[in-house]
XYZ file of C-alpha atoms in Angstrom:
178
model
C -34.268 -7.744 19.286
C -34.555 -7.104 15.559
C -37.959 -7.947 14.175
C -38.999 -8.979 10.665
C -42.089 -6.774 11.049
C -39.753 -3.803 11.566
C -37.573 -4.834 8.579
C -34.873 -6.343 10.828
C -34.496 -3.213 12.948
C -34.933 -2.642 16.654
C -37.585 -0.296 18.065
C -34.971 2.135 19.421
C -33.492 2.770 15.970
C -36.981 3.439 14.550
C -38.058 5.759 17.361
C -34.738 7.620 17.569
C -33.047 7.328 14.141
C -30.486 10.050 14.870
C -29.255 8.603 18.169
C -26.795 5.730 18.370
C -27.829 2.681 20.337
C -24.921 2.924 22.770
C -23.772 6.476 23.261
C -20.225 6.811 24.517
C -18.795 10.309 24.385
C -15.457 10.583 22.573
C -12.333 10.539 24.709
C -8.636 11.235 24.175
C -6.689 8.081 23.291
C -3.767 7.322 25.576
C -5.017 9.405 28.479
C -5.139 8.304 32.101
C -8.401 6.774 33.217
C -9.689 5.001 36.294
C -11.854 1.921 35.850
C -14.309 1.498 38.713
C -14.122 -1.985 40.195
C -17.414 -3.384 41.440
C -16.413 -6.869 42.518
C -18.311 -8.315 45.480
C -16.551 -9.205 48.692
C -14.437 -6.069 48.980
C -14.219 -4.250 52.244
C -14.721 -0.518 52.518
C -10.986 0.234 52.596
C -10.074 -1.627 49.411
C -9.448 0.247 46.179
C -12.571 1.080 44.222
C -10.806 2.057 40.990
C -7.732 1.003 39.048
C -5.438 3.341 37.124
C -5.433 2.382 33.451
C -4.490 3.528 29.980
C -7.400 4.332 27.646
C -7.078 2.254 24.454
C -10.344 2.875 22.648
C -13.867 1.596 22.304
C -15.116 -1.966 22.334
C -16.756 -3.183 19.147
C -18.503 -6.080 20.846
C -20.184 -4.440 23.812
C -20.870 -1.031 25.265
C -17.796 0.225 27.061
C -14.334 1.687 26.928
C -11.263 -0.523 26.434
C -8.634 0.139 29.092
C -5.373 -1.567 30.046
C -3.784 -1.777 33.461
C -0.003 -1.834 33.476
C 0.041 -2.996 37.094
C -2.058 -6.143 36.633
C -1.521 -6.565 32.843
C -5.278 -6.899 32.313
C -7.689 -5.460 29.767
C -10.950 -3.992 31.006
C -14.110 -3.173 29.078
C -16.299 -0.951 31.182
C -18.689 1.958 30.794
C -18.017 3.048 34.377
C -14.749 4.916 33.806
C -13.446 8.264 35.027
C -11.163 10.061 32.576
C -8.336 12.493 33.168
C -7.911 13.635 29.567
C -5.501 16.433 30.433
C -2.937 14.089 31.950
C -1.277 11.586 29.606
C -0.612 8.137 31.005
C 3.061 8.259 30.090
C 5.088 11.307 31.018
C 6.011 13.529 28.100
C 9.227 14.808 29.652
C 11.875 12.168 29.397
C 15.286 12.466 30.880
C 17.680 12.191 27.993
C 20.893 10.347 28.548
C 24.068 12.251 27.697
C 25.179 11.461 24.176
C 28.872 11.360 23.502
C 29.866 13.913 20.929
C 30.946 12.467 17.606
C 34.051 14.070 16.234
C 34.393 14.334 12.451
C 37.108 12.248 10.861
C 39.695 14.417 9.108
C 39.852 13.523 5.410
C 42.824 14.319 3.234
C 42.308 15.332 -0.411
C 43.965 12.109 -1.566
C 41.538 10.028 0.509
C 38.566 12.027 -0.806
C 39.577 11.501 -4.441
C 40.123 7.782 -3.789
C 36.660 7.483 -2.221
C 35.046 9.373 -5.115
C 36.740 7.099 -7.662
C 35.573 4.065 -5.708
C 31.966 5.313 -5.618
C 32.068 6.164 -9.344
C 33.258 2.625 -10.081
C 30.416 1.161 -7.992
C 27.815 3.336 -9.740
C 29.122 2.445 -13.223
C 29.151 -1.260 -12.332
C 25.573 -1.119 -11.025
C 24.294 0.765 -14.075
C 25.970 -1.662 -16.488
C 24.584 -4.629 -14.556
C 21.068 -3.193 -14.638
C 21.313 -2.451 -18.362
C 22.521 -5.974 -19.144
C 19.689 -7.488 -17.090
C 17.144 -5.272 -18.830
C 18.512 -6.157 -22.260
C 18.481 -9.881 -21.430
C 14.886 -9.640 -20.207
C 13.745 -7.781 -23.331
C 15.497 -10.228 -25.667
C 14.060 -13.305 -23.979
C 10.632 -11.701 -23.892
C 10.562 -10.783 -27.597
C 12.295 -13.930 -28.832
C 9.818 -16.146 -27.026
C 6.947 -14.915 -29.218
C 5.797 -17.386 -31.848
C 5.129 -15.412 -35.016
C 3.986 -18.449 -37.062
C 0.342 -19.124 -37.753
C -1.120 -21.844 -35.593
C -1.830 -25.145 -37.325
C -5.447 -26.119 -37.837
C -6.636 -28.874 -35.502
C -7.218 -32.324 -36.928
C -10.859 -33.341 -37.486
C -10.600 -35.914 -34.682
C -9.792 -33.148 -32.175
C -12.891 -31.134 -33.055
C -16.020 -31.424 -30.909
C -18.601 -33.971 -32.000
C -21.097 -31.366 -33.221
C -18.572 -29.926 -35.695
C -17.184 -33.212 -37.098
C -20.575 -34.801 -37.512
C -20.827 -36.546 -40.865
C -23.017 -39.161 -42.515
C -24.365 -41.978 -40.483
C -23.768 -45.581 -41.383
C -26.842 -47.646 -42.128
C -25.492 -50.925 -40.748
C -26.535 -50.148 -37.175
C -30.036 -49.183 -38.254
C -30.511 -52.378 -40.243
C -29.450 -54.525 -37.275
C -31.892 -52.777 -34.939
C -34.777 -53.236 -37.370
C -34.088 -56.969 -37.689
C -34.278 -57.715 -33.934
C -38.091 -57.289 -33.335
């Protein structure tokens, strides 16, 4: 437990400052691993390990995060055997035959028609963008108010600034009431 005497540190981190608290050697992500199952009530012929996919390290407790595709469960365990040379998923995939795509024969007339069509689209887009930009600039610059702001009325000023002479009628009434 962290102690205030040790400046909120644990004794292990003071005695061994270069060693991490939980040392887990680095492993290859996505490799095949076997999580050892230590549940009570198993007989001697039941499986002692489950084939899993290594996902990473747990941030909450000491252990490796593994996932079993058979049971769809996540495991966090430090008792794991790794096969880093064998990936969980096979790297050789059987590719399905792809039908060959034949090019479409284009006549020169069709090519020139397509080019004219694309030129028209590009000119229309450029003119639209220019008109939008011009409209934005005009509304932006015309919305500026170049006149000098009017001075506020004396009633809108704070009390400390509009302070003037004090009337004596209130003082006379207070003095008369003794």
